[in-house]
PDB file of C-alpha atoms in Angstrom:
ATOM      1  CA  MET C  90       0.007   0.183   0.304  1.00  0.00           C
ATOM      2  CA  GLU C  91       1.336   3.449  -0.614  1.00  0.00           C
ATOM      3  CA  CYS C  92       0.306   6.806   0.731  1.00  0.00           C
ATOM      4  CA  ALA C  93       1.197   9.851  -1.988  1.00  0.00           C
ATOM      5  CA  ASP C  94       2.193  12.195   1.305  1.00  0.00           C
ATOM      6  CA  TRP C  95       1.999  12.420   5.192  1.00  0.00           C
ATOM      7  CA  TYR C  96      -1.532  13.149   5.074  1.00  0.00           C
ATOM      8  CA  GLU C  97      -3.287  10.654   3.268  1.00  0.00           C
ATOM      9  CA  LEU C  98      -0.767   8.461   5.845  1.00  0.00           C
ATOM     10  CA  CYS C  99      -2.975  10.362   8.580  1.00  0.00           C
ATOM     11  CA  GLY C 100      -6.152   9.748   6.779  1.00  0.00           C
ATOM     12  CA  TYR C 101      -5.398   5.755   7.122  1.00  0.00           C
ATOM     13  CA  PHE C 102      -4.558   6.465  11.006  1.00  0.00           C
ATOM     14  CA  ARG C 103      -8.168   8.030  11.362  1.00  0.00           C
ATOM     15  CA  GLN C 104      -9.590   4.962  10.086  1.00  0.00           C
ATOM     16  CA  TYR C 105      -7.646   3.258  12.719  1.00  0.00           C
ATOM     17  CA  SER C 106      -8.308   5.682  15.404  1.00  0.00           C
ATOM     18  CA  LEU C 107     -12.740   5.211  14.994  1.00  0.00           C
ATOM     19  CA  MET C 108     -12.471   1.563  15.710  1.00  0.00           C
ATOM     20  CA  PRO C 109     -13.657  -0.022  18.507  1.00  0.00           C
ATOM     21  CA  LYS C 110     -11.096   0.099  21.464  1.00  0.00           C
ATOM     22  CA  ASP C 111     -11.440  -3.689  21.222  1.00  0.00           C
ATOM     23  CA  THR C 112     -11.417  -3.427  17.414  1.00  0.00           C
ATOM     24  CA  ARG C 113      -7.932  -1.601  17.576  1.00  0.00           C
ATOM     25  CA  ALA C 114      -6.467  -3.469  20.443  1.00  0.00           C
ATOM     26  CA  ARG C 115      -5.669  -6.187  17.314  1.00  0.00           C
ATOM     27  CA  PHE C 116      -3.417  -3.979  15.422  1.00  0.00           C
ATOM     28  CA  LEU C 117       0.720  -3.517  16.364  1.00  0.00           C
ATOM     29  CA  PHE C 118       2.767  -1.061  14.128  1.00  0.00           C
ATOM     30  CA  ARG C 119       6.206  -0.516  13.288  1.00  0.00           C
ATOM     31  CA  GLY C 120       8.276   1.931  11.812  1.00  0.00           C
ATOM     32  CA  HIS C 121      11.074   1.207   9.401  1.00  0.00           C
ATOM     33  CA  ALA C 122      13.354   3.926   8.281  1.00  0.00           C
ATOM     34  CA  SER C 123      13.582   2.844   4.525  1.00  0.00           C
ATOM     35  CA  PHE C 124      11.025   0.680   2.628  1.00  0.00           C
ATOM     36  CA  GLU C 125      13.394  -1.361   1.851  1.00  0.00           C
ATOM     37  CA  TYR C 126      14.131  -2.432   5.272  1.00  0.00           C
ATOM     38  CA  GLN C 127      13.128  -5.853   5.966  1.00  0.00           C
ATOM     39  CA  LEU C 128      11.892  -6.714   9.336  1.00  0.00           C
ATOM     40  CA  VAL C 129      14.919  -8.841  10.564  1.00  0.00           C
ATOM     41  CA  THR C 130      15.731  -9.242  14.399  1.00  0.00           C
ATOM     42  CA  THR C 131      19.377  -7.276  15.910  1.00  0.00           C
ATOM     43  CA  LEU C 132      20.642 -11.131  16.561  1.00  0.00           C
ATOM     44  CA  ASP C 133      20.094 -11.876  12.970  1.00  0.00           C
ATOM     45  CA  ARG C 134      21.383  -8.942  11.559  1.00  0.00           C
ATOM     46  CA  GLU C 135      24.710  -9.447  13.231  1.00  0.00           C
ATOM     47  CA  ARG C 136      25.795 -12.745  11.930  1.00  0.00           C
ATOM     48  CA  PRO C 137      24.161 -15.469   9.945  1.00  0.00           C
ATOM     49  CA  PHE C 138      22.953 -18.953  11.503  1.00  0.00           C
ATOM     50  CA  GLN C 139      22.936 -22.163   9.411  1.00  0.00           C
ATOM     51  CA  ASP C 140      19.814 -23.595  11.383  1.00  0.00           C
ATOM     52  CA  ASP C 141      17.547 -22.847  14.010  1.00  0.00           C
ATOM     53  CA  ARG C 142      19.430 -24.897  17.248  1.00  0.00           C
ATOM     54  CA  LEU C 143      22.958 -23.184  16.105  1.00  0.00           C
ATOM     55  CA  ARG C 144      21.131 -19.843  17.098  1.00  0.00           C
ATOM     56  CA  GLN C 145      19.209 -20.516  19.387  1.00  0.00           C
ATOM     57  CA  HIS C 146      22.805 -21.918  21.480  1.00  0.00           C
ATOM     58  CA  PHE C 147      24.574 -18.719  20.221  1.00  0.00           C
ATOM     59  CA  TYR C 148      21.795 -16.344  21.927  1.00  0.00           C
ATOM     60  CA  GLN C 149      21.237 -18.649  24.998  1.00  0.00           C
ATOM     61  CA  ASP C 150      25.410 -18.286  25.477  1.00  0.00           C
ATOM     62  CA  MET C 151      25.242 -14.281  24.812  1.00  0.00           C
ATOM     63  CA  LEU C 152      22.191 -14.704  27.163  1.00  0.00           C
ATOM     64  CA  ALA C 153      24.147 -15.770  30.009  1.00  0.00           C
ATOM     65  CA  GLU C 154      27.464 -13.787  29.503  1.00  0.00           C
ATOM     66  CA  PHE C 155      24.845 -10.737  29.791  1.00  0.00           C
ATOM     67  CA  TRP C 156      24.059 -12.432  33.219  1.00  0.00           C
ATOM     68  CA  ARG C 157      26.637 -12.520  34.257  1.00  0.00           C
ATOM     69  CA  GLU C 158      28.021  -9.097  33.770  1.00  0.00           C
ATOM     70  CA  ALA C 159      25.135  -7.669  34.859  1.00  0.00           C
ATOM     71  CA  MET C 160      24.855  -9.642  38.192  1.00  0.00           C
ATOM     72  CA  GLN C 161      28.545  -7.167  38.860  1.00  0.00           C
ATOM     73  CA  GLN C 162      27.059  -3.819  38.523  1.00  0.00           C
ATOM     74  CA  VAL C 163      23.547  -4.592  40.692  1.00  0.00           C
ATOM     75  CA  SER C 164      23.616  -4.070  44.371  1.00  0.00           C
ATOM     76  CA  ILE C 165      23.077  -7.136  46.659  1.00  0.00           C
ATOM     77  CA  ARG C 166      19.469  -5.910  47.337  1.00  0.00           C
ATOM     78  CA  ASP C 167      18.399  -6.065  43.388  1.00  0.00           C
ATOM     79  CA  GLU C 168      17.698  -8.978  41.680  1.00  0.00           C
ATOM     80  CA  LEU C 169      17.797  -9.707  38.083  1.00  0.00           C
ATOM     81  CA  PRO C 170      15.155 -11.162  36.196  1.00  0.00           C
ATOM     82  CA  ALA C 171      14.508 -14.435  34.299  1.00  0.00           C
ATOM     83  CA  GLY C 172      13.522 -15.918  31.391  1.00  0.00           C
ATOM     84  CA  ASP C 173      11.474 -13.257  29.138  1.00  0.00           C
ATOM     85  CA  ALA C 174      12.642 -10.250  31.846  1.00  0.00           C
ATOM     86  CA  LEU C 175      16.242 -11.022  30.997  1.00  0.00           C
ATOM     87  CA  GLU C 176      15.736 -11.431  27.275  1.00  0.00           C
ATOM     88  CA  LEU C 177      13.942  -7.411  27.300  1.00  0.00           C
ATOM     89  CA  LEU C 178      15.992  -6.038  29.905  1.00  0.00           C
ATOM     90  CA  ALA C 179      19.242  -7.366  27.670  1.00  0.00           C
ATOM     91  CA  ARG C 180      17.890  -6.083  24.329  1.00  0.00           C
ATOM     92  CA  HIS C 181      17.043  -2.891  25.932  1.00  0.00           C
ATOM     93  CA  HIS C 182      20.438  -2.387  26.733  1.00  0.00           C
ATOM     94  CA  GLY C 183      21.780  -3.201  23.186  1.00  0.00           C
ATOM     95  CA  VAL C 184      21.948  -7.262  23.648  1.00  0.00           C
ATOM     96  CA  PRO C 185      21.413  -8.718  20.278  1.00  0.00           C
ATOM     97  CA  SER C 186      18.113 -10.197  20.342  1.00  0.00           C
ATOM     98  CA  PRO C 187      15.493 -12.525  18.434  1.00  0.00           C
ATOM     99  CA  ILE C 188      12.806  -9.827  19.439  1.00  0.00           C
ATOM    100  CA  LEU C 189      11.435  -7.358  17.206  1.00  0.00           C
ATOM    101  CA  ASP C 190      10.004  -4.730  19.023  1.00  0.00           C
ATOM    102  CA  TRP C 191       6.387  -3.741  17.879  1.00  0.00           C
ATOM    103  CA  THR C 192       4.281  -0.206  19.000  1.00  0.00           C
ATOM    104  CA  GLU C 193       0.261  -0.277  19.811  1.00  0.00           C
ATOM    105  CA  SER C 194       0.374   3.284  18.781  1.00  0.00           C
ATOM    106  CA  PRO C 195       0.341   4.256  14.562  1.00  0.00           C
ATOM    107  CA  TYR C 196       1.976   7.831  15.333  1.00  0.00           C
ATOM    108  CA  ILE C 197       4.783   6.625  17.469  1.00  0.00           C
ATOM    109  CA  ALA C 198       6.455   3.419  14.663  1.00  0.00           C
ATOM    110  CA  ALA C 199       5.491   6.622  12.088  1.00  0.00           C
ATOM    111  CA  PHE C 200       7.448   8.949  14.653  1.00  0.00           C
ATOM    112  CA  PHE C 201      10.221   6.087  14.702  1.00  0.00           C
ATOM    113  CA  ALA C 202      10.399   5.792  10.787  1.00  0.00           C
ATOM    114  CA  PHE C 203      10.388   9.772   9.929  1.00  0.00           C
ATOM    115  CA  GLU C 204      13.078  10.702  12.705  1.00  0.00           C
ATOM    116  CA  SER C 205      15.103   8.003  11.432  1.00  0.00           C
ATOM    117  CA  SER C 206      15.236   8.385   7.516  1.00  0.00           C
ATOM    118  CA  LYS C 207      17.357  11.623   8.067  1.00  0.00           C
ATOM    119  CA  ARG C 208      20.672   9.023   8.235  1.00  0.00           C
ATOM    120  CA  LEU C 209      19.852   7.858   4.991  1.00  0.00           C
ATOM    121  CA  TRP C 210      19.910  11.478   3.470  1.00  0.00           C
ATOM    122  CA  PRO C 211      20.220  13.044   0.638  1.00  0.00           C
ATOM    123  CA  PRO C 212      18.606  10.311  -1.400  1.00  0.00           C
ATOM    124  CA  ALA C 213      20.813   7.905  -3.508  1.00  0.00           C
ATOM    125  CA  THR C 214      18.421   9.070  -6.573  1.00  0.00           C
ATOM    126  CA  SER C 215      17.039  12.008  -8.005  1.00  0.00           C
ATOM    127  CA  GLY C 216      13.490  10.005  -7.173  1.00  0.00           C
ATOM    128  CA  GLY C 217      14.573  10.242  -3.106  1.00  0.00           C
ATOM    129  CA  HIS C 218      13.227   7.336  -0.715  1.00  0.00           C
ATOM    130  CA  SER C 219       9.837   6.679   1.136  1.00  0.00           C
ATOM    131  CA  ILE C 220       9.993   4.848   4.777  1.00  0.00           C
ATOM    132  CA  ALA C 221       7.561   1.853   5.690  1.00  0.00           C
ATOM    133  CA  ILE C 222       4.747   1.475   8.292  1.00  0.00           C
ATOM    134  CA  PHE C 223       4.057  -2.094   9.230  1.00  0.00           C
ATOM    135  CA  VAL C 224       0.638  -3.533  10.770  1.00  0.00           C
ATOM    136  CA  LEU C 225       0.119  -6.339  12.129  1.00  0.00           C
ATOM    137  CA  ASP C 226      -2.973  -8.089  12.457  1.00  0.00           C
ATOM    138  CA  LEU C 227      -2.938 -10.239  15.660  1.00  0.00           C
ATOM    139  CA  MET C 228      -5.637 -11.941  14.548  1.00  0.00           C
ATOM    140  CA  ALA C 229      -4.896 -13.173  11.476  1.00  0.00           C
ATOM    141  CA  PHE C 230      -1.197 -14.584  11.840  1.00  0.00           C
ATOM    142  CA  ASP C 231      -0.614 -18.229  13.163  1.00  0.00           C
ATOM    143  CA  PRO C 232       1.753 -18.076  16.077  1.00  0.00           C
ATOM    144  CA  ASP C 233       2.941 -22.027  15.456  1.00  0.00           C
ATOM    145  CA  ARG C 234       4.806 -20.669  12.403  1.00  0.00           C
ATOM    146  CA  GLY C 235       7.658 -19.294  14.281  1.00  0.00           C
ATOM    147  CA  VAL C 236       6.839 -15.689  15.477  1.00  0.00           C
ATOM    148  CA  THR C 237       5.171 -15.075  18.795  1.00  0.00           C
ATOM    149  CA  MET C 238       4.329 -12.127  20.793  1.00  0.00           C
ATOM    150  CA  ILE C 239       5.209 -11.672  24.075  1.00  0.00           C
ATOM    151  CA  GLU C 240       1.904 -11.066  25.921  1.00  0.00           C
ATOM    152  CA  ASP C 241       2.513 -10.563  29.748  1.00  0.00           C
ATOM    153  CA  ARG C 242       2.332  -6.868  30.260  1.00  0.00           C
ATOM    154  CA  GLU C 243       3.722  -7.517  33.899  1.00  0.00           C
ATOM    155  CA  LEU C 244       7.522  -7.881  31.778  1.00  0.00           C
ATOM    156  CA  ILE C 245       7.970  -4.032  31.025  1.00  0.00           C
ATOM    157  CA  ARG C 246       6.047  -2.926  34.254  1.00  0.00           C
ATOM    158  CA  PHE C 247       9.803  -0.817  35.190  1.00  0.00           C
ATOM    159  CA  ASN C 248      11.084   0.017  31.972  1.00  0.00           C
ATOM    160  CA  ARG C 249       9.520   3.452  31.468  1.00  0.00           C
ATOM    161  CA  ARG C 250      11.498   3.750  27.888  1.00  0.00           C
ATOM    162  CA  ALA C 251       9.118   0.250  26.625  1.00  0.00           C
ATOM    163  CA  LEU C 252       6.303   1.911  28.668  1.00  0.00           C
ATOM    164  CA  ARG C 253       6.029   5.876  27.043  1.00  0.00           C
ATOM    165  CA  GLN C 254       6.632   3.768  23.867  1.00  0.00           C
ATOM    166  CA  ARG C 255       3.688   1.774  23.842  1.00  0.00           C
ATOM    167  CA  GLY C 256       5.787  -1.316  23.358  1.00  0.00           C
ATOM    168  CA  ARG C 257       4.902  -4.587  22.617  1.00  0.00           C
ATOM    169  CA  PHE C 258       7.332  -7.818  22.100  1.00  0.00           C
ATOM    170  CA  ALA C 259       7.586 -10.318  19.333  1.00  0.00           C
ATOM    171  CA  ARG C 260       9.802 -13.457  19.169  1.00  0.00           C
ATOM    172  CA  VAL C 261      11.621 -14.640  16.067  1.00  0.00           C
ATOM    173  CA  GLU C 262      11.488 -18.117  16.705  1.00  0.00           C
ATOM    174  CA  THR C 263      12.630 -19.723  13.455  1.00  0.00           C
ATOM    175  CA  ILE C 264      15.085 -18.634  10.163  1.00  0.00           C
ATOM    176  CA  GLN C 265      13.970 -20.850   8.076  1.00  0.00           C
ATOM    177  CA  GLN C 266      11.482 -18.603   6.285  1.00  0.00           C
ATOM    178  CA  PRO C 267      11.820 -14.552   6.323  1.00  0.00           C
ATOM    179  CA  VAL C 268       9.607 -13.094   8.848  1.00  0.00           C
ATOM    180  CA  GLU C 269       7.882 -11.561   6.255  1.00  0.00           C
ATOM    181  CA  GLU C 270       6.312 -14.537   4.838  1.00  0.00           C
ATOM    182  CA  ILE C 271       5.762 -16.566   8.077  1.00  0.00           C
ATOM    183  CA  LEU C 272       3.478 -13.075   8.809  1.00  0.00           C
ATOM    184  CA  SER C 273       2.023 -12.901   5.331  1.00  0.00           C
ATOM    185  CA  GLY C 274      -1.821 -12.720   5.419  1.00  0.00           C
ATOM    186  CA  ALA C 275      -1.616 -10.697   8.673  1.00  0.00           C
ATOM    187  CA  LEU C 276       1.288  -7.703   7.460  1.00  0.00           C
ATOM    188  CA  THR C 277       0.076  -4.946   5.898  1.00  0.00           C
ATOM    189  CA  LYS C 278       3.454  -2.732   4.478  1.00  0.00           C
ATOM    190  CA  ILE C 279       2.617   1.165   3.874  1.00  0.00           C
ATOM    191  CA  ILE C 280       4.984   3.156   2.255  1.00  0.00           C
ATOM    192  CA  VAL C 281       5.319   7.170   2.568  1.00  0.00           C
ATOM    193  CA  PRO C 282       7.993   9.195   0.489  1.00  0.00           C
ATOM    194  CA  ALA C 283      10.282  10.393   3.129  1.00  0.00           C
ATOM    195  CA  GLN C 284      10.474  13.649   2.063  1.00  0.00           C
ATOM    196  CA  PHE C 285       7.472  14.677   4.017  1.00  0.00           C
ATOM    197  CA  ARG C 286       9.489  13.763   7.093  1.00  0.00           C
ATOM    198  CA  SER C 287       9.775  17.446   8.876  1.00  0.00           C
ATOM    199  CA  ILE C 288       6.100  18.290   8.856  1.00  0.00           C
ATOM    200  CA  ALA C 289       5.279  14.764   9.837  1.00  0.00           C
ATOM    201  CA  LEU C 290       7.726  15.110  12.916  1.00  0.00           C
ATOM    202  CA  ALA C 291       5.987  19.030  13.593  1.00  0.00           C
ATOM    203  CA  ASP C 292       2.733  17.378  13.296  1.00  0.00           C
ATOM    204  CA  LEU C 293       3.734  14.285  16.126  1.00  0.00           C
ATOM    205  CA  ASP C 294       5.539  16.840  18.242  1.00  0.00           C
ATOM    206  CA  ALA C 295       2.869  18.843  18.344  1.00  0.00           C
ATOM    207  CA  MET C 296       0.876  15.823  19.449  1.00  0.00           C
ATOM    208  CA  THR C 297       4.229  15.465  22.141  1.00  0.00           C
ATOM    209  CA  ILE C 298       5.099  12.380  20.535  1.00  0.00           C
ATOM    210  CA  ASN C 299       8.788  13.382  20.219  1.00  0.00           C
ATOM    211  CA  ALA C 300      12.019  11.710  21.033  1.00  0.00           C
ATOM    212  CA  ALA C 301      12.197  13.749  24.675  1.00  0.00           C
ATOM    213  CA  ASN C 302       9.345  11.796  25.866  1.00  0.00           C
ATOM    214  CA  LEU C 303       9.324   8.506  24.055  1.00  0.00           C
ATOM    215  CA  PHE C 304      12.745   8.339  25.001  1.00  0.00           C
ATOM    216  CA  ALA C 305      13.006   9.709  28.545  1.00  0.00           C
ATOM    217  CA  ASP C 306      16.422  10.621  28.869  1.00  0.00           C
ATOM    218  CA  LEU C 307      18.814  14.057  28.004  1.00  0.00           C
ATOM    219  CA  ASP C 308      19.785  12.451  24.417  1.00  0.00           C
ATOM    220  CA  GLY C 309      16.015  12.138  23.954  1.00  0.00           C
ATOM    221  CA  ALA C 310      15.247  15.675  25.009  1.00  0.00           C
ATOM    222  CA  ALA C 311      18.421  16.805  22.852  1.00  0.00           C
ATOM    223  CA  ARG C 312      17.670  15.023  20.029  1.00  0.00           C
ATOM    224  CA  THR C 313      14.032  16.944  20.384  1.00  0.00           C
ATOM    225  CA  ALA C 314      16.078  20.490  20.462  1.00  0.00           C
ATOM    226  CA  ARG C 315      17.796  19.499  17.490  1.00  0.00           C
ATOM    227  CA  PHE C 316      14.823  18.853  15.825  1.00  0.00           C
ATOM    228  CA  ARG C 317      12.920  21.894  16.558  1.00  0.00           C
ATOM    229  CA  LEU C 318      16.009  24.286  15.616  1.00  0.00           C
ATOM    230  CA  LEU C 319      17.249  22.629  12.990  1.00  0.00           C
ATOM    231  CA  ASP C 320      14.566  20.312  10.900  1.00  0.00           C
ATOM    232  CA  GLU C 321      11.363  21.564  12.314  1.00  0.00           C
ATOM    233  CA  PRO C 322       9.614  23.896   8.754  1.00  0.00           C
ATOM    234  CA  GLY C 323      10.517  27.486   9.466  1.00  0.00           C
ATOM    235  CA  ALA C 324      13.632  26.502  11.673  1.00  0.00           C
ATOM    236  CA  THR C 325      16.365  29.275  11.627  1.00  0.00           C
ATOM    237  CA  ARG C 326      19.385  27.668  10.625  1.00  0.00           C
TER     238      ARG C 326
END
């Protein structure tokens, strides 16, 4: 699906906003800086694996190494989580993971797509490039095919960033098929020209969807300040 501009994308989002709450809960969103980027986990971007068994073995070794090092960074009174909670904590701190981030908000997905698209500029071709928003219908995909949702919301109770980003997480358990093939029938890909970046981010900033609020740290505050003074439409340079 292609949208001619940011305003057409907002029209699509408006249809989503008008759905009943229970219907909206079926859909998750993910933004990519380029429509050419595939749904690939950080683990699988880091290195190729010959099969699922070797991939899982490597990942468990990496989690164990993270746990051993993290034990030296917390006080005796603190306890590191286990299971899925440990995976999400490790991923949050940069450990390559078989987990893909999604969000319950199409606008947050659009923020991540447009905000990160600037690193691809100047465009490689005169026609520029486009961002992509993936829409996942949770009622339409088969969890037995190799992608499963991590459903326990308690796992991110202390993760302020994930809460602000309305994060949801899917574990990719196999490399036998591309993720987009596994999710075929449940996945919609929306393509929008990246040239609308400044307008889109200004509108999202007016909704308080910006790096300062989504990351809740000084780096996020700096990114928001930079956008407002350098990249926002009409900003003085």
